mmCIF file of C-alpha atoms and ligand atoms in Angstrom:
data_model
loop_
_atom_site.group_PDB
_atom_site.id
_atom_site.type_symbol
_atom_site.label_atom_id
_atom_site.label_comp_id
_atom_site.label_asym_id
_atom_site.label_seq_id
_atom_site.Cartn_x
_atom_site.Cartn_y
_atom_site.Cartn_z
ATOM 1 C CA UNK W 22 22.069 -27.843 9.721
ATOM 2 C CA UNK W 23 24.150 -30.962 9.230
ATOM 3 C CA UNK W 24 22.245 -34.069 10.241
ATOM 4 C CA UNK W 25 24.503 -36.809 11.532
ATOM 5 C CA UNK W 26 23.421 -40.369 11.994
ATOM 6 C CA UNK W 27 24.870 -43.813 12.175
ATOM 7 C CA UNK W 28 24.301 -46.221 9.340
ATOM 8 C CA UNK W 29 21.514 -48.808 9.387
ATOM 9 C CA UNK W 30 20.891 -50.810 11.529
ATOM 10 C CA UNK W 31 22.363 -48.517 14.219
ATOM 11 C CA UNK W 32 19.968 -45.854 13.029
ATOM 12 C CA UNK W 33 16.398 -46.966 12.476
ATOM 13 C CA UNK W 34 14.035 -44.054 11.793
ATOM 14 C CA UNK W 35 11.053 -46.247 12.574
ATOM 15 C CA UNK W 36 12.035 -46.349 16.272
ATOM 16 C CA UNK W 37 10.596 -42.876 16.805
ATOM 17 C CA UNK W 38 7.510 -43.595 14.726
ATOM 18 C CA UNK W 39 6.559 -46.726 16.667
ATOM 19 C CA UNK W 40 3.928 -45.256 19.021
ATOM 20 C CA UNK W 41 1.695 -42.194 19.081
ATOM 21 C CA UNK W 42 3.575 -40.919 22.147
ATOM 22 C CA UNK W 43 6.946 -41.097 20.408
ATOM 23 C CA UNK W 44 5.546 -39.525 17.271
ATOM 24 C CA UNK W 45 4.036 -36.674 19.323
ATOM 25 C CA UNK W 46 7.316 -36.159 21.172
ATOM 26 C CA UNK W 47 9.308 -35.768 17.964
ATOM 27 C CA UNK W 48 6.790 -33.789 15.922
ATOM 28 C CA UNK W 49 8.530 -30.742 14.475
ATOM 29 C CA UNK W 50 5.568 -28.515 13.656
ATOM 30 C CA UNK W 51 2.210 -27.846 15.291
ATOM 31 C CA UNK W 52 -1.057 -26.389 14.113
ATOM 32 C CA UNK W 53 -3.014 -24.372 16.660
ATOM 33 C CA UNK W 54 -6.304 -22.480 16.654
ATOM 34 C CA UNK W 55 -4.267 -19.302 17.252
ATOM 35 C CA UNK W 56 -2.755 -19.750 13.778
ATOM 36 C CA UNK W 57 -6.073 -19.178 12.020
ATOM 37 C CA UNK W 58 -7.603 -16.151 10.347
ATOM 38 C CA UNK W 59 -11.205 -16.733 9.248
ATOM 39 C CA UNK W 60 -12.385 -14.947 6.068
ATOM 40 C CA UNK W 61 -16.151 -14.259 6.228
ATOM 41 C CA UNK W 62 -18.523 -12.884 3.602
ATOM 42 C CA UNK W 63 -20.986 -10.105 4.413
ATOM 43 C CA UNK W 64 -24.305 -9.283 2.793
ATOM 44 C CA UNK W 65 -27.021 -6.729 3.471
ATOM 45 C CA UNK W 66 -30.234 -7.357 5.373
ATOM 46 C CA UNK W 67 -31.075 -9.167 8.579
ATOM 47 C CA UNK W 68 -31.230 -12.846 9.373
ATOM 48 C CA UNK W 69 -29.708 -13.538 5.948
ATOM 49 C CA UNK W 70 -27.601 -16.609 5.225
ATOM 50 C CA UNK W 71 -26.821 -17.197 1.568
ATOM 51 C CA UNK W 72 -24.862 -20.336 0.737
ATOM 52 C CA UNK W 73 -21.962 -19.875 -1.672
ATOM 53 C CA UNK W 74 -22.595 -22.722 -4.092
ATOM 54 C CA UNK W 75 -18.984 -23.218 -5.170
ATOM 55 C CA UNK W 76 -17.778 -23.234 -1.544
ATOM 56 C CA UNK W 77 -19.783 -25.903 0.313
ATOM 57 C CA UNK W 78 -20.254 -24.946 3.963
ATOM 58 C CA UNK W 79 -19.481 -21.255 3.354
ATOM 59 C CA UNK W 80 -22.203 -18.635 3.419
ATOM 60 C CA UNK W 81 -22.672 -14.908 3.143
ATOM 61 C CA UNK W 82 -24.093 -13.530 6.374
ATOM 62 C CA UNK W 83 -25.943 -10.347 7.204
ATOM 63 C CA UNK W 84 -24.509 -8.123 9.952
ATOM 64 C CA UNK W 85 -26.417 -9.683 12.833
ATOM 65 C CA UNK W 86 -25.210 -13.146 11.857
ATOM 66 C CA UNK W 87 -21.648 -11.973 11.234
ATOM 67 C CA UNK W 88 -21.545 -10.708 14.790
ATOM 68 C CA UNK W 89 -22.814 -14.105 15.909
ATOM 69 C CA UNK W 90 -20.133 -15.810 13.808
ATOM 70 C CA UNK W 91 -17.440 -13.570 15.295
ATOM 71 C CA UNK W 92 -18.638 -14.466 18.794
ATOM 72 C CA UNK W 93 -18.487 -18.141 17.917
ATOM 73 C CA UNK W 94 -15.001 -17.704 16.450
ATOM 74 C CA UNK W 95 -13.872 -15.910 19.573
ATOM 75 C CA UNK W 96 -15.242 -18.712 21.760
ATOM 76 C CA UNK W 97 -13.312 -21.202 19.650
ATOM 77 C CA UNK W 98 -10.113 -19.196 20.153
ATOM 78 C CA UNK W 99 -9.802 -17.955 16.558
ATOM 79 C CA UNK W 100 -7.903 -14.673 16.917
ATOM 80 C CA UNK W 101 -8.962 -12.865 13.713
ATOM 81 C CA UNK W 102 -11.903 -12.607 11.325
ATOM 82 C CA UNK W 103 -11.369 -11.039 7.913
ATOM 83 C CA UNK W 104 -14.349 -9.298 6.283
ATOM 84 C CA UNK W 105 -15.319 -9.426 2.601
ATOM 85 C CA UNK W 106 -18.477 -7.632 1.436
ATOM 86 C CA UNK W 107 -20.978 -8.662 -1.199
ATOM 87 C CA UNK W 108 -21.841 -5.200 -2.478
ATOM 88 C CA UNK W 109 -25.269 -4.322 -3.853
ATOM 89 C CA UNK W 110 -24.730 -3.789 -7.622
ATOM 90 C CA UNK W 111 -26.604 -0.473 -7.299
ATOM 91 C CA UNK W 112 -23.769 0.892 -5.139
ATOM 92 C CA UNK W 113 -21.023 0.139 -7.669
ATOM 93 C CA UNK W 114 -19.651 3.217 -9.474
ATOM 94 C CA UNK W 115 -16.659 3.888 -11.748
ATOM 95 C CA UNK W 116 -15.123 6.049 -8.963
ATOM 96 C CA UNK W 117 -15.758 3.371 -6.295
ATOM 97 C CA UNK W 118 -16.947 5.993 -3.790
ATOM 98 C CA UNK W 119 -18.770 3.382 -1.687
ATOM 99 C CA UNK W 120 -15.349 1.974 -0.723
ATOM 100 C CA UNK W 121 -14.740 4.834 1.741
ATOM 101 C CA UNK W 122 -18.316 5.413 2.839
ATOM 102 C CA UNK W 123 -18.064 5.329 6.655
ATOM 103 C CA UNK W 124 -21.371 3.445 6.681
ATOM 104 C CA UNK W 125 -20.668 0.862 4.008
ATOM 105 C CA UNK W 126 -21.305 -2.775 4.804
ATOM 106 C CA UNK W 127 -17.741 -3.518 5.897
ATOM 107 C CA UNK W 128 -17.431 -0.474 8.131
ATOM 108 C CA UNK W 129 -20.782 -1.181 9.793
ATOM 109 C CA UNK W 130 -19.662 -4.761 10.389
ATOM 110 C CA UNK W 131 -16.342 -3.631 11.895
ATOM 111 C CA UNK W 132 -18.169 -1.389 14.366
ATOM 112 C CA UNK W 133 -20.744 -4.041 15.226
ATOM 113 C CA UNK W 134 -18.112 -6.708 15.869
ATOM 114 C CA UNK W 135 -15.778 -4.437 17.796
ATOM 115 C CA UNK W 136 -18.598 -3.311 20.085
ATOM 116 C CA UNK W 137 -20.093 -6.758 20.686
ATOM 117 C CA UNK W 138 -17.080 -9.086 20.423
ATOM 118 C CA UNK W 139 -14.232 -6.828 21.539
ATOM 119 C CA UNK W 140 -11.675 -9.613 21.950
ATOM 120 C CA UNK W 141 -11.527 -10.744 18.360
ATOM 121 C CA UNK W 142 -9.302 -8.825 15.954
ATOM 122 C CA UNK W 143 -10.986 -7.578 12.781
ATOM 123 C CA UNK W 144 -9.098 -7.598 9.504
ATOM 124 C CA UNK W 145 -10.346 -5.959 6.305
ATOM 125 C CA UNK W 146 -9.757 -6.179 2.581
ATOM 126 C CA UNK W 147 -8.404 -3.018 0.974
ATOM 127 C CA UNK W 148 -9.118 -3.183 -2.763
ATOM 128 C CA UNK W 149 -11.723 -1.662 -5.046
ATOM 129 C CA UNK W 150 -13.147 -4.773 -6.743
ATOM 130 C CA UNK W 151 -16.354 -4.935 -4.657
ATOM 131 C CA UNK W 152 -17.153 -1.330 -5.582
ATOM 132 C CA UNK W 153 -17.038 -1.113 -9.365
ATOM 133 C CA UNK W 154 -18.933 -2.922 -12.075
ATOM 134 C CA UNK W 155 -15.851 -4.277 -13.878
ATOM 135 C CA UNK W 156 -14.509 -6.246 -10.904
ATOM 136 C CA UNK W 157 -10.976 -4.819 -10.949
ATOM 137 C CA UNK W 158 -9.049 -3.966 -7.799
ATOM 138 C CA UNK W 159 -8.278 -0.469 -9.078
ATOM 139 C CA UNK W 160 -9.784 2.462 -10.961
ATOM 140 C CA UNK W 161 -10.086 1.766 -14.678
ATOM 141 C CA UNK W 162 -9.857 4.322 -17.481
ATOM 142 C CA UNK W 163 -9.959 3.170 -21.097
ATOM 143 C CA UNK W 164 -9.239 -0.390 -20.043
ATOM 144 C CA UNK W 165 -6.126 0.593 -18.068
ATOM 145 C CA UNK W 166 -5.970 -0.003 -14.305
ATOM 146 C CA UNK W 167 -4.571 3.245 -12.934
ATOM 147 C CA UNK W 168 -1.949 2.932 -10.215
ATOM 148 C CA UNK W 169 -1.456 6.266 -8.463
ATOM 149 C CA UNK W 170 -5.105 7.334 -8.573
ATOM 150 C CA UNK W 171 -6.039 3.927 -7.152
ATOM 151 C CA UNK W 172 -3.552 4.349 -4.308
ATOM 152 C CA UNK W 173 -5.264 7.623 -3.346
ATOM 153 C CA UNK W 174 -8.634 5.856 -3.290
ATOM 154 C CA UNK W 175 -7.212 2.962 -1.268
ATOM 155 C CA UNK W 176 -5.827 5.378 1.316
ATOM 156 C CA UNK W 177 -9.326 6.849 1.771
ATOM 157 C CA UNK W 178 -10.731 3.353 2.074
ATOM 158 C CA UNK W 179 -8.074 2.328 4.601
ATOM 159 C CA UNK W 180 -8.688 5.424 6.756
ATOM 160 C CA UNK W 181 -12.440 4.770 6.811
ATOM 161 C CA UNK W 182 -11.798 1.198 7.966
ATOM 162 C CA UNK W 183 -9.337 2.371 10.615
ATOM 163 C CA UNK W 184 -11.890 4.980 11.795
ATOM 164 C CA UNK W 185 -14.456 2.191 12.105
ATOM 165 C CA UNK W 186 -12.079 0.292 14.387
ATOM 166 C CA UNK W 187 -10.300 -2.247 12.169
ATOM 167 C CA UNK W 188 -7.296 -3.863 13.844
ATOM 168 C CA UNK W 189 -5.567 -5.119 10.696
ATOM 169 C CA UNK W 190 -5.818 -3.717 7.169
ATOM 170 C CA UNK W 191 -5.269 -6.171 4.330
ATOM 171 C CA UNK W 192 -4.371 -4.394 1.089
ATOM 172 C CA UNK W 193 -5.013 -7.046 -1.566
ATOM 173 C CA UNK W 194 -4.873 -4.748 -4.585
ATOM 174 C CA UNK W 195 -1.216 -5.101 -5.705
ATOM 175 C CA UNK W 196 -0.838 -1.446 -6.707
ATOM 176 C CA UNK W 197 2.681 -0.038 -6.318
ATOM 177 C CA UNK W 198 3.298 2.331 -3.423
ATOM 178 C CA UNK W 199 0.118 1.627 -1.505
ATOM 179 C CA UNK W 200 1.695 0.382 1.704
ATOM 180 C CA UNK W 201 3.820 3.485 2.211
ATOM 181 C CA UNK W 202 0.923 5.788 1.337
ATOM 182 C CA UNK W 203 -1.393 4.009 3.770
ATOM 183 C CA UNK W 204 1.153 3.872 6.548
ATOM 184 C CA UNK W 205 1.882 7.602 6.293
ATOM 185 C CA UNK W 206 -1.819 8.462 6.200
ATOM 186 C CA UNK W 207 -2.529 6.253 9.217
ATOM 187 C CA UNK W 208 0.255 7.934 11.203
ATOM 188 C CA UNK W 209 -1.000 11.389 10.235
ATOM 189 C CA UNK W 210 -4.565 10.509 11.211
ATOM 190 C CA UNK W 211 -3.580 9.220 14.648
ATOM 191 C CA UNK W 212 -4.074 5.561 13.754
ATOM 192 C CA UNK W 213 -0.520 4.667 14.660
ATOM 193 C CA UNK W 214 -1.419 1.230 16.034
ATOM 194 C CA UNK W 215 -3.439 -0.077 13.104
ATOM 195 C CA UNK W 216 -1.539 -3.014 11.617
ATOM 196 C CA UNK W 217 -1.040 -3.714 7.923
ATOM 197 C CA UNK W 218 -0.933 -7.290 6.656
ATOM 198 C CA UNK W 219 0.152 -6.752 3.082
ATOM 199 C CA UNK W 220 -0.892 -9.128 0.334
ATOM 200 C CA UNK W 221 2.692 -8.716 -0.827
ATOM 201 C CA UNK W 222 3.095 -11.715 -3.137
ATOM 202 C CA UNK W 223 -0.324 -12.148 -4.681
ATOM 203 C CA UNK W 224 -0.409 -14.111 -7.894
ATOM 204 C CA UNK W 225 -2.823 -13.792 -10.841
ATOM 205 C CA UNK W 226 -4.414 -17.137 -10.068
ATOM 206 C CA UNK W 227 -7.217 -19.326 -11.347
ATOM 207 C CA UNK W 228 -7.811 -20.449 -7.765
ATOM 208 C CA UNK W 229 -9.788 -17.298 -6.880
ATOM 209 C CA UNK W 230 -12.798 -18.381 -8.955
ATOM 210 C CA UNK W 231 -15.201 -19.362 -6.155
ATOM 211 C CA UNK W 232 -14.367 -16.194 -4.172
ATOM 212 C CA UNK W 233 -15.459 -14.017 -7.069
ATOM 213 C CA UNK W 234 -18.718 -15.972 -6.931
ATOM 214 C CA UNK W 235 -19.027 -15.250 -3.223
ATOM 215 C CA UNK W 236 -18.575 -11.491 -3.599
ATOM 216 C CA UNK W 237 -20.619 -11.253 -6.785
ATOM 217 C CA UNK W 238 -17.736 -10.371 -9.109
ATOM 218 C CA UNK W 239 -17.704 -13.449 -11.340
ATOM 219 C CA UNK W 240 -19.660 -12.206 -14.351
ATOM 220 C CA UNK W 241 -18.285 -8.751 -13.788
ATOM 221 C CA UNK W 242 -14.550 -9.192 -14.230
ATOM 222 C CA UNK W 243 -13.499 -7.905 -17.623
ATOM 223 C CA UNK W 244 -10.248 -9.486 -18.744
ATOM 224 C CA UNK W 245 -7.805 -10.619 -16.092
ATOM 225 C CA UNK W 246 -5.659 -9.129 -13.331
ATOM 226 C CA UNK W 247 -2.264 -9.824 -14.874
ATOM 227 C CA UNK W 248 -1.145 -6.189 -15.078
ATOM 228 C CA UNK W 249 -1.142 -5.948 -11.293
ATOM 229 C CA UNK W 250 -1.118 -9.449 -9.784
ATOM 230 C CA UNK W 251 2.031 -11.556 -10.131
ATOM 231 C CA UNK W 252 2.973 -14.004 -12.836
ATOM 232 C CA UNK W 253 2.719 -17.521 -11.315
ATOM 233 C CA UNK W 254 6.062 -18.325 -12.943
ATOM 234 C CA UNK W 255 7.964 -15.806 -10.800
ATOM 235 C CA UNK W 256 9.898 -16.426 -7.620
ATOM 236 C CA UNK W 257 12.501 -13.692 -7.078
ATOM 237 C CA UNK W 258 9.899 -11.011 -7.729
ATOM 238 C CA UNK W 259 7.989 -12.263 -4.674
ATOM 239 C CA UNK W 260 11.012 -11.548 -2.467
ATOM 240 C CA UNK W 261 11.451 -8.107 -3.980
ATOM 241 C CA UNK W 262 7.782 -7.314 -3.333
ATOM 242 C CA UNK W 263 7.969 -8.495 0.275
ATOM 243 C CA UNK W 264 11.151 -6.448 0.827
ATOM 244 C CA UNK W 265 9.457 -3.418 -0.686
ATOM 245 C CA UNK W 266 6.288 -3.734 1.440
ATOM 246 C CA UNK W 267 8.243 -4.285 4.673
ATOM 247 C CA UNK W 268 10.386 -1.252 3.883
ATOM 248 C CA UNK W 269 7.212 0.792 3.337
ATOM 249 C CA UNK W 270 5.809 -0.108 6.756
ATOM 250 C CA UNK W 271 3.908 -3.378 6.460
ATOM 251 C CA UNK W 272 3.801 -5.242 9.793
ATOM 252 C CA UNK W 273 3.054 -8.637 8.271
ATOM 253 C CA UNK W 274 3.130 -10.115 4.794
ATOM 254 C CA UNK W 275 1.096 -12.662 2.893
ATOM 255 C CA UNK W 276 1.608 -15.116 0.077
ATOM 256 C CA UNK W 277 -1.484 -15.934 -1.958
ATOM 257 C CA UNK W 278 -2.693 -18.494 -3.070
ATOM 258 C CA UNK W 279 -1.325 -20.957 -0.542
ATOM 259 C CA UNK W 280 -0.846 -24.614 -1.367
ATOM 260 C CA UNK W 281 0.558 -24.159 -4.884
ATOM 261 C CA UNK W 282 2.957 -21.493 -3.535
ATOM 262 C CA UNK W 283 4.519 -23.138 -0.481
ATOM 263 C CA UNK W 284 7.979 -22.646 -1.985
ATOM 264 C CA UNK W 285 7.356 -18.904 -1.879
ATOM 265 C CA UNK W 286 6.103 -19.054 1.732
ATOM 266 C CA UNK W 287 9.269 -20.871 2.788
ATOM 267 C CA UNK W 288 11.594 -18.466 1.011
ATOM 268 C CA UNK W 289 9.813 -15.384 2.343
ATOM 269 C CA UNK W 290 9.986 -16.624 5.924
ATOM 270 C CA UNK W 291 13.598 -17.730 5.637
ATOM 271 C CA UNK W 292 14.715 -14.505 3.969
ATOM 272 C CA UNK W 293 12.951 -11.883 6.092
ATOM 273 C CA UNK W 294 11.800 -13.561 9.304
ATOM 274 C CA UNK W 295 8.751 -11.268 9.346
ATOM 275 C CA UNK W 296 5.307 -12.501 10.387
ATOM 276 C CA UNK W 297 4.321 -14.441 7.279
ATOM 277 C CA UNK W 298 0.869 -15.654 6.351
ATOM 278 C CA UNK W 299 -0.572 -17.707 3.535
ATOM 279 C CA UNK W 300 -4.073 -17.453 2.126
ATOM 280 C CA UNK W 301 -5.550 -20.878 1.439
ATOM 281 C CA UNK W 302 -7.888 -19.425 -1.151
ATOM 282 C CA UNK W 303 -11.403 -20.268 -2.255
ATOM 283 C CA UNK W 304 -10.338 -22.618 -5.054
ATOM 284 C CA UNK W 305 -8.148 -24.634 -2.695
ATOM 285 C CA UNK W 306 -11.062 -24.923 -0.272
ATOM 286 C CA UNK W 307 -13.440 -25.875 -3.083
ATOM 287 C CA UNK W 308 -11.118 -28.615 -4.380
ATOM 288 C CA UNK W 309 -10.775 -30.238 -0.975
ATOM 289 C CA UNK W 310 -14.478 -29.960 -0.192
ATOM 290 C CA UNK W 311 -15.550 -31.315 -3.556
ATOM 291 C CA UNK W 312 -13.275 -34.325 -3.284
ATOM 292 C CA UNK W 313 -14.443 -34.982 0.269
ATOM 293 C CA UNK W 314 -18.104 -34.715 -0.716
ATOM 294 C CA UNK W 315 -17.512 -37.268 -3.427
ATOM 295 C CA UNK W 316 -15.892 -39.601 -0.939
ATOM 296 C CA UNK W 317 -12.607 -39.337 -2.835
ATOM 297 C CA UNK W 318 -10.679 -37.895 0.117
ATOM 298 C CA UNK W 319 -11.043 -38.027 3.872
ATOM 299 C CA UNK W 320 -12.067 -34.368 4.268
ATOM 300 C CA UNK W 321 -10.931 -33.871 7.849
ATOM 301 C CA UNK W 322 -7.547 -35.467 7.367
ATOM 302 C CA UNK W 323 -6.881 -33.635 4.096
ATOM 303 C CA UNK W 324 -7.897 -30.332 5.706
ATOM 304 C CA UNK W 325 -5.539 -30.813 8.658
ATOM 305 C CA UNK W 326 -2.679 -31.984 6.455
ATOM 306 C CA UNK W 327 -3.082 -29.018 4.107
ATOM 307 C CA UNK W 328 -2.976 -26.578 7.036
ATOM 308 C CA UNK W 329 -0.030 -28.286 8.717
ATOM 309 C CA UNK W 330 1.862 -27.918 5.442
ATOM 310 C CA UNK W 331 1.699 -24.137 5.776
ATOM 311 C CA UNK W 332 3.184 -24.306 9.244
ATOM 312 C CA UNK W 333 5.906 -26.653 8.057
ATOM 313 C CA UNK W 334 6.728 -24.214 5.248
ATOM 314 C CA UNK W 335 7.346 -21.552 7.889
ATOM 315 C CA UNK W 336 4.074 -19.622 7.919
ATOM 316 C CA UNK W 337 2.999 -18.031 11.189
ATOM 317 C CA UNK W 338 -0.641 -18.447 10.284
ATOM 318 C CA UNK W 339 -3.184 -19.152 7.582
ATOM 319 C CA UNK W 340 -6.251 -17.423 6.229
ATOM 320 C CA UNK W 341 -8.625 -20.309 5.654
ATOM 321 C CA UNK W 342 -12.330 -20.913 5.161
ATOM 322 C CA UNK W 343 -11.831 -24.068 7.225
ATOM 323 C CA UNK W 344 -11.077 -21.992 10.337
ATOM 324 C CA UNK W 345 -14.186 -22.791 12.437
ATOM 325 C CA UNK W 346 -14.220 -26.419 11.329
ATOM 326 C CA UNK W 347 -10.570 -26.972 12.092
ATOM 327 C CA UNK W 348 -10.837 -25.046 15.355
ATOM 328 C CA UNK W 349 -13.615 -27.359 16.513
ATOM 329 C CA UNK W 350 -11.547 -30.350 15.541
ATOM 330 C CA UNK W 351 -8.385 -29.125 17.275
ATOM 331 C CA UNK W 352 -10.326 -28.350 20.446
ATOM 332 C CA UNK W 353 -11.789 -31.807 20.473
ATOM 333 C CA UNK W 354 -8.187 -33.015 20.324
HETATM 334 C C1 PBG U 12 -9.731 -9.125 -4.327
HETATM 335 C C2 PBG U 12 -9.509 -10.368 -3.561
HETATM 336 C C3 PBG U 12 -9.553 -11.638 -4.117
HETATM 337 C C4 PBG U 12 -9.377 -12.546 -3.075
HETATM 338 C C5 PBG U 12 -9.213 -11.800 -1.892
HETATM 339 N N1 PBG U 12 -9.285 -10.443 -2.229
HETATM 340 C C6 PBG U 12 -9.830 -12.074 -5.496
HETATM 341 C C7 PBG U 12 -9.081 -11.485 -6.613
HETATM 342 O O1 PBG U 12 -7.976 -10.993 -6.486
HETATM 343 O O2 PBG U 12 -9.647 -11.517 -7.704
HETATM 344 C C8 PBG U 12 -9.385 -14.023 -3.263
HETATM 345 C C9 PBG U 12 -9.667 -14.867 -2.090
HETATM 346 C C10 PBG U 12 -10.033 -16.272 -2.417
HETATM 347 O O3 PBG U 12 -10.030 -16.722 -3.576
HETATM 348 O O4 PBG U 12 -10.353 -16.981 -1.456
HETATM 349 N N2 PBG U 12 -9.294 -7.961 -3.809
#
């Protein structure tokens, strides 16, 4: 693009900023409820709501209340909920077998939502960290996170979620080869229409802290995730990962975290043109909420601005804990 304009005073940019109508007419990007994916936390029991202390306004919900939340999301026009389980520590094993139990918390929630709120799409997390005591996304032997053995486990997990009725699988594990393995297994099992939204460029980030609180993995994580998640200093590697995952059969790709990685979002969208999502992660949510609670920021305005930034960067949508709040706001107009 080659912008052309006359010199001042023939061009005055403020002409089109003068009134709300002119500003609306010339706005380049829009944020809509249909752009939102709402991550929700599950816990066992009934009638349970457990606040996540480091994420004000976010709570873990038992199945009955997750179904209620999904119904509310659907009424608001939010197209997708994404499920994350808080797993009972007694169910965590070195082999992570609970991950592909057809009746684990996530799979029960998928079935409950799909039967009672059929219109909303259900997305899952495919990674082993909720299912082992060390909090890693893969199988660990002698301190090493195994790749190929983990991929086999993830395929089992993915098939169980697809059997339960998941619409979108979200592999967040960053093992090599998992997208192709999952895609082939889904085809073979007759799940040809289950979509994969790959966490393709997922960085080893400090901004996941509150999430690990929410799923009960904070104390658990031994070491860090740097042997599988990306180095925050890398840019070209993100493009190579996205290319790889698309070539292996991913339908959509994600950049994570969001706000500190908008340069990556923009490059991914510009380079591949595939459906591209960003995850505005728990730490980003916590920062904005904390500042708002202290009266240091206008919470609503900062929330909307942060989400618009993803759209401006080229993202098709955003996973955000603000989803119901922003949906209510956008509906109010
Ligand atoms: C783990 C997973 C994480 C998040 C989503 N899936 C945390 C991690 O990689 O340690 C983070 C989400 C957030 O911080 O909001 N499979």
